[in-house]
Coordinates of C-alpha atoms and ligand atoms in Angstrom, one line a residue:
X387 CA 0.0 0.0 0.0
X388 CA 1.2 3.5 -0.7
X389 CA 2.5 5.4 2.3
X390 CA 0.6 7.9 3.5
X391 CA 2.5 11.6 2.8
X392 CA 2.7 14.8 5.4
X393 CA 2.5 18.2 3.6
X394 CA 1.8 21.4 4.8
X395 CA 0.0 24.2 3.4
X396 CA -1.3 27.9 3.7
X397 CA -4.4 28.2 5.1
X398 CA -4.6 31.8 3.6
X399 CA -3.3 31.1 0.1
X400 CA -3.6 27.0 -0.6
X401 CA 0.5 27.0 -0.9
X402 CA 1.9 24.1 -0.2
X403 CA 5.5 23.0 1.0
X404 CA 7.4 20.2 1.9
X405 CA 8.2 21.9 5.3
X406 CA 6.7 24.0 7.9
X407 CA 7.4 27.7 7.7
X408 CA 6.3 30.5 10.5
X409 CA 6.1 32.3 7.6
X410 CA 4.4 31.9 3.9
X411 CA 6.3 32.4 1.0
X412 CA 3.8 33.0 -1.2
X413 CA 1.1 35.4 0.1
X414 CA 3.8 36.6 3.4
X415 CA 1.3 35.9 5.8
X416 CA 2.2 34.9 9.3
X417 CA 1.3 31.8 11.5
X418 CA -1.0 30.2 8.7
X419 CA 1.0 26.9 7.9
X420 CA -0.6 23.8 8.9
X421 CA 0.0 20.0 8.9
X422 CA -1.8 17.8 6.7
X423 CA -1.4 14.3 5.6
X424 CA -2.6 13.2 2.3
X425 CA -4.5 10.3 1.1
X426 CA -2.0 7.8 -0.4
X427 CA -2.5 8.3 -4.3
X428 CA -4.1 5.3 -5.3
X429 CA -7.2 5.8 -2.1
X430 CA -7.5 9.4 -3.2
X431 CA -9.1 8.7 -6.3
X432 CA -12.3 9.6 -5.8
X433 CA -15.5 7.4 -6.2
X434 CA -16.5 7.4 -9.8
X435 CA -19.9 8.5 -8.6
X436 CA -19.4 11.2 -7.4
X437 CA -17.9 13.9 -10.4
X438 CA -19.5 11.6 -13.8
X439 CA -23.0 11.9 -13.3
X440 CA -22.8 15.6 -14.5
X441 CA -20.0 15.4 -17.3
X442 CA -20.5 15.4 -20.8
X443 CA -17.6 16.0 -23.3
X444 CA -18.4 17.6 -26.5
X445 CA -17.7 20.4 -27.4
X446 CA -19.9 23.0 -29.3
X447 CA -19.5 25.7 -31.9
X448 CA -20.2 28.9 -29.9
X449 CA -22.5 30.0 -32.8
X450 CA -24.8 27.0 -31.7
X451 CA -25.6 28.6 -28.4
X452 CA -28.3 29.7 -27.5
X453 CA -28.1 32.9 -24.9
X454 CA -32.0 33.9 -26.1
X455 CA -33.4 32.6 -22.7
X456 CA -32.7 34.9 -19.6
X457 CA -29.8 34.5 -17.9
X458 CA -29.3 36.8 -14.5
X459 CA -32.6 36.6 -12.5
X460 CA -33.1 38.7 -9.2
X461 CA -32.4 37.5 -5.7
X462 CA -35.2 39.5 -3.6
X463 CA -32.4 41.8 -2.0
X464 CA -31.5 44.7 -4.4
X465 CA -28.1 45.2 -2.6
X466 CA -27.4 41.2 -3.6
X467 CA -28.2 42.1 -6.9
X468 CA -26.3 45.4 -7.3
X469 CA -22.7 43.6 -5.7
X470 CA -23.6 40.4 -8.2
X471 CA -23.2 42.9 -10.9
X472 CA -27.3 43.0 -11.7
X473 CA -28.8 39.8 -10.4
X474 CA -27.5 36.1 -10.1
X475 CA -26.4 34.1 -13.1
X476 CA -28.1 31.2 -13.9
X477 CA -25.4 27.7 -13.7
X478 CA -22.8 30.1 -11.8
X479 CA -21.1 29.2 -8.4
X480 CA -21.4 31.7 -6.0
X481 CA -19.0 31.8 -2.6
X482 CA -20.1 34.3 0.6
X483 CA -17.5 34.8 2.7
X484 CA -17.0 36.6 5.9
X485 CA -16.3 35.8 9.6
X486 CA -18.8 33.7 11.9
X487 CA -21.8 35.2 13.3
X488 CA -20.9 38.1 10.7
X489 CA -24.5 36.7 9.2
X490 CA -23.9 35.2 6.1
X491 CA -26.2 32.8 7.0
X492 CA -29.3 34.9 7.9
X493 CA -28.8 37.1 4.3
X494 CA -29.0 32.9 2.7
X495 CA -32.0 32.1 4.3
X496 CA -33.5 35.5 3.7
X497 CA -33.1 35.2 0.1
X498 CA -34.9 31.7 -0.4
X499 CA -38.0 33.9 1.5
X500 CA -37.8 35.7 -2.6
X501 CA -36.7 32.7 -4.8
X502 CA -38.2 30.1 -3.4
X503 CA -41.8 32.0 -4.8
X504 CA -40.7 31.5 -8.9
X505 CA -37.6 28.7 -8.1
X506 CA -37.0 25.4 -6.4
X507 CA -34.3 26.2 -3.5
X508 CA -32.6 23.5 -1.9
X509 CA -30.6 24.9 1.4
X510 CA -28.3 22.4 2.9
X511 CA -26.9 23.3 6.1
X512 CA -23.7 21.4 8.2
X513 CA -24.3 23.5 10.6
X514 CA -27.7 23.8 11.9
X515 CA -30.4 20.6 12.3
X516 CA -33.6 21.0 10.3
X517 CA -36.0 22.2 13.2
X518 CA -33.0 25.3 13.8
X519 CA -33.2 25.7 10.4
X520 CA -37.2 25.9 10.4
X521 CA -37.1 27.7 13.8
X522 CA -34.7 30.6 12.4
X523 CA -36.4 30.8 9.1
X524 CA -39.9 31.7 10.7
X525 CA -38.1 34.2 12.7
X526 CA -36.9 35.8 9.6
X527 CA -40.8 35.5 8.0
X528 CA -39.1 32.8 4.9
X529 CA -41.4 29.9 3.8
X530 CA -42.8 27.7 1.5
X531 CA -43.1 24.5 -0.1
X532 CA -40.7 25.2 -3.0
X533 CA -38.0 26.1 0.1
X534 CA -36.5 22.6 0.6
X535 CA -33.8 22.3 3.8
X536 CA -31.4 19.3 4.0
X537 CA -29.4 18.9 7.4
X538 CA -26.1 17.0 5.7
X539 CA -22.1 17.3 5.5
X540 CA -21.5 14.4 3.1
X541 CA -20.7 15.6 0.2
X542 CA -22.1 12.4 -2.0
X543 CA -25.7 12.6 0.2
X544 CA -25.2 16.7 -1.2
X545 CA -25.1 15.9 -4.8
X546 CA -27.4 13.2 -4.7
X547 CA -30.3 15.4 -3.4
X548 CA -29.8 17.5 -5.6
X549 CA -29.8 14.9 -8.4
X550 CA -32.9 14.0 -6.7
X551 CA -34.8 17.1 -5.6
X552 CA -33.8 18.7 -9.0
X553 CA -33.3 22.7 -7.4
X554 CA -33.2 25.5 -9.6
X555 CA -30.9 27.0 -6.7
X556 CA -28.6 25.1 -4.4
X557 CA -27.2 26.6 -1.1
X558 CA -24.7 24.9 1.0
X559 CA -24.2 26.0 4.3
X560 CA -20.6 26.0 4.8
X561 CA -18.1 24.9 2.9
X562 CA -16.2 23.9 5.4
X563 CA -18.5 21.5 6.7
X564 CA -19.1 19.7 3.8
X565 CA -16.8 16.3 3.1
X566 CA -16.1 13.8 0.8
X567 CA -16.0 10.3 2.4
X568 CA -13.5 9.6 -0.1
X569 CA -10.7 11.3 0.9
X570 CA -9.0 10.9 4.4
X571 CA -8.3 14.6 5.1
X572 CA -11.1 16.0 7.8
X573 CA -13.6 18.6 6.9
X574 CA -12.3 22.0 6.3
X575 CA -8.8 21.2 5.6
X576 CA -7.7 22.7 2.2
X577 CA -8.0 19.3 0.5
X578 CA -11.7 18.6 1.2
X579 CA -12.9 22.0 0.7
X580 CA -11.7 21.9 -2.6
X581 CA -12.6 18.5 -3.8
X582 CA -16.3 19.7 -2.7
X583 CA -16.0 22.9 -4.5
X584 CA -15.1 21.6 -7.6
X585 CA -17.8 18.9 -7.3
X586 CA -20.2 21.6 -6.6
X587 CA -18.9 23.8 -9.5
X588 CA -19.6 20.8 -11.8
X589 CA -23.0 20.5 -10.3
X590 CA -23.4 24.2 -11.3
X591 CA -22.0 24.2 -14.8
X592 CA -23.5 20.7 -16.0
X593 CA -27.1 21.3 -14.3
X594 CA -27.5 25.0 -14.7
X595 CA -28.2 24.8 -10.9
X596 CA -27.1 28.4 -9.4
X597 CA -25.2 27.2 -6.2
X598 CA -24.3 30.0 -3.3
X599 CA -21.8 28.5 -1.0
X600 CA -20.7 29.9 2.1
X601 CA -17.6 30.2 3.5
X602 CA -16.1 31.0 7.0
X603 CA -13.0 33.5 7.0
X604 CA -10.7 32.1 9.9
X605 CA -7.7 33.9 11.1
X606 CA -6.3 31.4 13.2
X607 CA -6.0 28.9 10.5
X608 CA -7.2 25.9 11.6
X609 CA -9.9 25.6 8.5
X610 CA -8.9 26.2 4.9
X611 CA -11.1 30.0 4.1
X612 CA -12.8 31.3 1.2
X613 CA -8.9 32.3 -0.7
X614 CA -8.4 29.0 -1.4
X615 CA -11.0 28.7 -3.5
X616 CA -11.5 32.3 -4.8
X617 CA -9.6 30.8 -8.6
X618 CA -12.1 28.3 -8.8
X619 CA -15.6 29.8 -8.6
X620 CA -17.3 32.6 -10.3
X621 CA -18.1 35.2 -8.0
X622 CA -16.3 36.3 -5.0
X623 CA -18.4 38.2 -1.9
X624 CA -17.2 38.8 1.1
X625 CA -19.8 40.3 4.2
X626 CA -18.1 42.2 6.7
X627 CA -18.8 44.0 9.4
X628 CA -17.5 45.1 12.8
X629 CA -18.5 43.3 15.9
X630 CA -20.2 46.1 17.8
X631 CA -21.7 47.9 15.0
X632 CA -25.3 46.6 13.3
X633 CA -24.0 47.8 9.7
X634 CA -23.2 45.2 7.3
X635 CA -21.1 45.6 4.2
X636 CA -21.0 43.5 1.2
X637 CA -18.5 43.6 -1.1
X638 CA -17.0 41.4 -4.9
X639 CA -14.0 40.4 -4.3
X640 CA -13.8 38.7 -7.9
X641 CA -16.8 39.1 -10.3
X642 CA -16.7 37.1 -13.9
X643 CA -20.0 38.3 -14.7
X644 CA -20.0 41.8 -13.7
X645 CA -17.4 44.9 -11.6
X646 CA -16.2 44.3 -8.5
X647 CA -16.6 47.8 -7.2
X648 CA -19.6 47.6 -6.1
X649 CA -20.8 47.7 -2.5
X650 CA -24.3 46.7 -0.8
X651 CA -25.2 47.8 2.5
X652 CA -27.6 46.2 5.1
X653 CA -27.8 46.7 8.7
X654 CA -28.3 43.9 11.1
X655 CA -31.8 44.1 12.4
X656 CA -34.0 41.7 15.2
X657 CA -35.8 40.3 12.1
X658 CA -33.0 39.6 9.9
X659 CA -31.0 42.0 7.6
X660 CA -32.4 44.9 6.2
X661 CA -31.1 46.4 3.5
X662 CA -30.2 49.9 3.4
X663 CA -30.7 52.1 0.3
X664 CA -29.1 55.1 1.6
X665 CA -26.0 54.7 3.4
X666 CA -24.5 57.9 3.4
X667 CA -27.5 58.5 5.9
X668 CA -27.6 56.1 7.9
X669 CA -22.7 56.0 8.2
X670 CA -23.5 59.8 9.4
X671 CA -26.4 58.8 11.9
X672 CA -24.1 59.3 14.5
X673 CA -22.4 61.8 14.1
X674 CA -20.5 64.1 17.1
X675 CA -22.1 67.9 17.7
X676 CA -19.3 70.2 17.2
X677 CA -16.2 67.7 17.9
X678 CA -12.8 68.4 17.2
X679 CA -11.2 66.2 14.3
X680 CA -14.2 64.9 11.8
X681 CA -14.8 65.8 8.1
X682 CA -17.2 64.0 5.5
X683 CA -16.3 63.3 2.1
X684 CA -17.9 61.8 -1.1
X685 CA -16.3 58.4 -2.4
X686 CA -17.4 56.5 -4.9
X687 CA -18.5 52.9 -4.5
X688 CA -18.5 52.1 -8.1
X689 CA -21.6 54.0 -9.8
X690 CA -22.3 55.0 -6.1
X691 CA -21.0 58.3 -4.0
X692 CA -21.3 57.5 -0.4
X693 CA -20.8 59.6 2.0
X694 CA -17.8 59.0 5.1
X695 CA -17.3 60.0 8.0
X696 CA -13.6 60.3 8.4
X697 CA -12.2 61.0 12.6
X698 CA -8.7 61.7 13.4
X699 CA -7.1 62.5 16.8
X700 CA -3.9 64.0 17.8
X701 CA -2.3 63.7 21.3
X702 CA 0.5 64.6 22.6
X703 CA 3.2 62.1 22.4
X704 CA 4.4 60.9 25.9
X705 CA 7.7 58.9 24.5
X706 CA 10.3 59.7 21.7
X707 CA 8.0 57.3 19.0
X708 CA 5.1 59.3 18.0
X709 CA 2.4 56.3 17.8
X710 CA 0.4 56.1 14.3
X711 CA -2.5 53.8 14.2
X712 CA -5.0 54.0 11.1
X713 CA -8.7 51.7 10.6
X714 CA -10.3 51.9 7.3
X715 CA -8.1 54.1 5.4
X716 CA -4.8 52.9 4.1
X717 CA -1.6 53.1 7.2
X718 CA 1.2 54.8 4.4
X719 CA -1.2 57.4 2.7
X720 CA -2.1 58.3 6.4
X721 CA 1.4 58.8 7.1
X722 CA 1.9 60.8 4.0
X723 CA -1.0 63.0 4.7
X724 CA 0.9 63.7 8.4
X725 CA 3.7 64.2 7.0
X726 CA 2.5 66.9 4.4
X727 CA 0.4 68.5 7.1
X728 CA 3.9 69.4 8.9
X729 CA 5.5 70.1 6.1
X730 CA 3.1 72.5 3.7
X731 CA 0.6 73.3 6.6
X732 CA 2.9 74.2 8.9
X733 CA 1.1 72.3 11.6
X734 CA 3.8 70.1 14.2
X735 CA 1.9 66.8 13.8
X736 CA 5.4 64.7 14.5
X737 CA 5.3 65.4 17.8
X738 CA 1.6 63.8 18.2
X739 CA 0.6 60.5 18.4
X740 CA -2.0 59.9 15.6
X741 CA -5.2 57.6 15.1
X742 CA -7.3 57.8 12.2
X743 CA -10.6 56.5 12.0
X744 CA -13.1 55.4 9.5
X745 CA -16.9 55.3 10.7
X746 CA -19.1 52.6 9.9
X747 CA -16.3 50.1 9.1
X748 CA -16.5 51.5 5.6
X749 CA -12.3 51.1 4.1
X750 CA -11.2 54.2 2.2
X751 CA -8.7 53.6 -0.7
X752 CA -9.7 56.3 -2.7
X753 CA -7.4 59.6 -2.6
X754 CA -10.5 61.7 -3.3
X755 CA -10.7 61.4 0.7
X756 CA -7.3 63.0 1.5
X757 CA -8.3 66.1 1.5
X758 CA -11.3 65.4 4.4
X759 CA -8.3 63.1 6.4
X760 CA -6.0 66.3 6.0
X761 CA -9.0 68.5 7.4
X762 CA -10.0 66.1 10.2
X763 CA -6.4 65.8 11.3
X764 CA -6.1 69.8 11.2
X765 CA -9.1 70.2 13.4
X766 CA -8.4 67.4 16.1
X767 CA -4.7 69.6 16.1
X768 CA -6.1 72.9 16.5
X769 CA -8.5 71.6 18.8
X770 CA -10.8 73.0 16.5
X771 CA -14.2 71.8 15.1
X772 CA -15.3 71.9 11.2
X773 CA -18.8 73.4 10.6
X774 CA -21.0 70.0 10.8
X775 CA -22.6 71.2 7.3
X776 CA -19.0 71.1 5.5
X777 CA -17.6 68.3 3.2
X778 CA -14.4 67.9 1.7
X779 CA -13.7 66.2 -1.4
X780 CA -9.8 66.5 -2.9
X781 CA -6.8 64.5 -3.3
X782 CA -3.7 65.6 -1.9
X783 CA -0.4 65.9 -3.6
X784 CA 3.0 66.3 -1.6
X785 CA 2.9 69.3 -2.1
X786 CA 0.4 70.5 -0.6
X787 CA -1.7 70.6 -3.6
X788 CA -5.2 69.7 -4.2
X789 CA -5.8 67.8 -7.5
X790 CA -9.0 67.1 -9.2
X791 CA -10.7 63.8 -8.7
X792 CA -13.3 62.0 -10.9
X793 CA -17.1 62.3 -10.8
X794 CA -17.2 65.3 -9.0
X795 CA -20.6 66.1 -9.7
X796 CA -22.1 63.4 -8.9
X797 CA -20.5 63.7 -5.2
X798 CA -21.5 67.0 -5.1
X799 CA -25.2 66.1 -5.8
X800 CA -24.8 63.2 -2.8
X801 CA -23.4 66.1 -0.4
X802 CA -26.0 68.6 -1.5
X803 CA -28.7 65.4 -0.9
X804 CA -28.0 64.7 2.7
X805 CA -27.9 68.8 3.7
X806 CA -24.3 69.7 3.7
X807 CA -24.3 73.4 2.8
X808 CA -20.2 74.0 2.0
X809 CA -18.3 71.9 0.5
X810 CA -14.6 72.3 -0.1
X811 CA -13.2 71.1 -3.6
X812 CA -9.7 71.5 -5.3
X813 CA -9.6 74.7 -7.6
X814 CA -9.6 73.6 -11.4
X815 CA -8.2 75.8 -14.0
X816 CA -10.8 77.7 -16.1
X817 CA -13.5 75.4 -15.2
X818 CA -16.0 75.9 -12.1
X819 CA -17.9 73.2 -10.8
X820 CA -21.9 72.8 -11.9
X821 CA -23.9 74.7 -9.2
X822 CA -25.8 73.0 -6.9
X823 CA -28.3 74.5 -5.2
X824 CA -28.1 75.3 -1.6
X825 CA -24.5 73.8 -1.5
X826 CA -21.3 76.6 -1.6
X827 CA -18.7 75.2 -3.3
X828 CA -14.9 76.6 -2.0
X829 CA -12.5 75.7 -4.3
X830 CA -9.0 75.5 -2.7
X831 CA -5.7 75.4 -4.5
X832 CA -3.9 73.6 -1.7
X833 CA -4.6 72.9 2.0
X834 CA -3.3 75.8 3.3
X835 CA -6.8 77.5 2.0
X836 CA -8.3 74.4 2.3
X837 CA -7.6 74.4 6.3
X838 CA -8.6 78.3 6.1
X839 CA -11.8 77.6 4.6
X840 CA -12.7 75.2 7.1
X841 CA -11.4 76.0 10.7
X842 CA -11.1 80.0 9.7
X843 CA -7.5 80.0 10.5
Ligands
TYD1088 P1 -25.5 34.2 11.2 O1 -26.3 34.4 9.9 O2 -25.8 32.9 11.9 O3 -24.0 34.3 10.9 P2 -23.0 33.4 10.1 O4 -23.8 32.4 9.3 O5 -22.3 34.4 9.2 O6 -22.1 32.7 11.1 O7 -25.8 35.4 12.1 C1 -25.6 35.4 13.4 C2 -25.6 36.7 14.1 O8 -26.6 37.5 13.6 C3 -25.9 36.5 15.5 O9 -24.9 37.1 16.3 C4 -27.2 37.1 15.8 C5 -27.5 38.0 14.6 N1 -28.9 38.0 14.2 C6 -29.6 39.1 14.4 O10 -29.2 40.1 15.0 N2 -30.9 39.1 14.0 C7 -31.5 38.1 13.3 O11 -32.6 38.1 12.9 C8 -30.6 36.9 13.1 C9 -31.2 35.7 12.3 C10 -29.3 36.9 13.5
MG1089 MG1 -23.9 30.4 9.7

């Protein structure tokens, strides 16, 4: 018999190597090697029943297809829609990731509640027994007879109710739950969880059955996550949100049927997920009265300007090492925007510790939303609060410059929208930007007048 081989792996990135590494080579990260031992060659064939029943070769001329008959249809939730790139794809694979209890679960179940009325669903959860299933599904108001539930984690029992059960829409309920009895590695190692992803993917491709499979993202390593497996399927989402805060943000992460730049937003209600058709409203609900060190800005979220919150604070620094500390917008361009503060404004940030914060857990990588970081910053220094009504929309050059950005009337409609009466933009030669009414525009060559037209200094 063949002898039974020890690799190790990257539970991050899929890499394997012969030897453990605190380290991985490929993707860098740290702590994310693991031990695994692998079927010996000839037992990790896998049972012929498993991937044939769906496999046809022939291949066809691609004038002979026939696209005619609908392919995206709509998922219930509008946000799903908008971050699938205009509906789900008929036959496509579709993996959710995002941390447990982030509630990738509950935005599953909620969507059958919409399909299940035109489609047949089948929802197979590992994780949860039938009556939980039925118990959390009434909670959330989802129901029907074309909703079928299935409490399984073998794979073969997976593909052969859904050979059986014929669903239009298949949703499996995790990933890493799911094993084939075939192979000798346990459930969520990297081996298993792509065996059954590829088995599912053929399910998808050879029945036209859309499949949504979730995926738990696990720092610690101990279960291969969703970036294993993010080559293999069609679509990419990833839910996140932070742990205190009821807003939910979903986002592509890899899209072969539409951009990845979109975002949907829900927030985490008592009856499920709601979804939220105005963010910028609800990221500035809770906004500070006349606080030192916030700004708004406008960035876009592919077709969509959203509004940001962005909070700084500067302290003094009580050791030689100024600390820095930056969540939801990008540690170097932070440091940048410190530095050029010192430098062009004059103001003697080095000597301050510095935290900059995002609100909403919203990430900024957009340098339209230096110039409101540069503002923020300025007004926690000064000690100084911005006018609650004034945005700032501008990227900053080193400087000191503002530069244009991109789509600048359409953030100015969003800012005018949600009541901001100034906004600051950068000054562009010759060209003024469209009026809007009830919003001042102050255009600023560089942040020198920028800082003056907000704090008055
Ligand atoms: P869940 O969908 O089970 O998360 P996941 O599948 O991603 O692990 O969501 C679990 C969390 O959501 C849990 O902390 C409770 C919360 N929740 C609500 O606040 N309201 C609800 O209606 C539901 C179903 C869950
Ligand atoms: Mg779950």
């Amino acid at each position: 018999m063949a002898k039974a081989r020890t690799i190790f792996y990257c539970t991050e990135c899929g890499n394997e190597t012969p030897k453990w590494a605190g380290k991985c080579l490929a993707c860098g990260a740290w702590n994310t090697i693991v031990e695994q031992e692998t079927a010996p060659k000839a037992k990790s064939g896998r049972s012929p029943g498993v991937r044939s029943p769906f496999h046809a070769v022939k291949a066809v001329s691609l004038s002979e297809i026939d696209t005619a008959e609908e392919l995206r249809f709509h998922t219930g939730m509008g946000e799903l829609d908008r971050v699938l790139g205009g509906g789900a794809v008929k036959g496509s694979l579709v993996l959710v990731g995002g941390a447990p209890g982030v509630g990738k679960s509950t935005l599953m179940l909620q969507i059958c509640g919409s399909l299940c009325g035109k489609n047949r669903v089948l929802y197979v959860s590992g994780e949860e027994s039938t009556r939980q299933l039925k118990l959390r599904a009434q909670r959330l108001g989802v129901g029907g007879s074309n909703l079928l539930v299935l409490s399984e984690t073998a794979l073969e029992d997976v593909l052969q109710a859904a050979s059986e059960e014929e669903p239009d829409i298949l949703i499996v309920d995790s990933i890493q739950t799911l094993y084939n009895g075939a192979l000798d590695s346990p459930p969520g190692s990297i081996g298993q969880v792509k065996d059954c992803t590829m088995a599912l993917m053929q399910l998808a491709k050879g029945r036209n059955v859309t499949v949504f499979v979730i995926g738990h993202v696990n720092k610690e390593g101990s279960i291969a996550g969703p970036k294993v497996l993010e080559h293999m399927v069609d679509c990419v989402l990833y839910f996140e949100g932070e742990q205190h805060s009821t807003c939910r943000i979903l986002r592509a992460a890899k899209n072969r049927f539409g951009a990845t730049n979109e975002i949907g937003v829900f927030e985490m209600m008592d009856v499920g997920l709601s979804e939220v058709e105005n963010p910028s409203q609800m990221l500035l609900s809770g906004r500070p009265d006349g606080a030192p060190g916030t700004c708004v800005t406008c960035v876009m979220e592919g077709v969509r300007p959203v509004l940001a919150e962005i909070q700084a604070l500067l302290a003094p620094a009580s050791y030689g090492n100024a600390r820095r500390s930056s969540n939801g917008f990008d540690f170097g361009r932070a440091a940048m925007l410190l530095a050029v503060l010192e430098k062009r404004g004059g103001l003697k940030v080095s000597a301050c510790d510095a935290y900059m914060n995002i609100i909403g857990g919203l990430t900024l990588d957009e340098p339209a939303a230096d110039l409101a970081a540069i503002l923020a910053l300025a007004s926690s220094y000064l000690d100084k609060p911005i006018p609650a009504d004034l945005a700032a929309i501008g990227e900053v050059g080193l400087t000191g410059e503002l530069r244009a950005v991109n789509n600048l009337d359409q953030r100015l409609s969003e800012v005018c929208r949600l009541g901001f009466k100034t906004c600051v933009v950068p000054r562009r030669k010759g060209k003024a930007p469209a009026p809007h009414e009830g919003l001042r525009v102050v255009e600023a060559s560089n942040i020198g007048e920028a800082i003056r037209a907000a704090l008055g200094k």
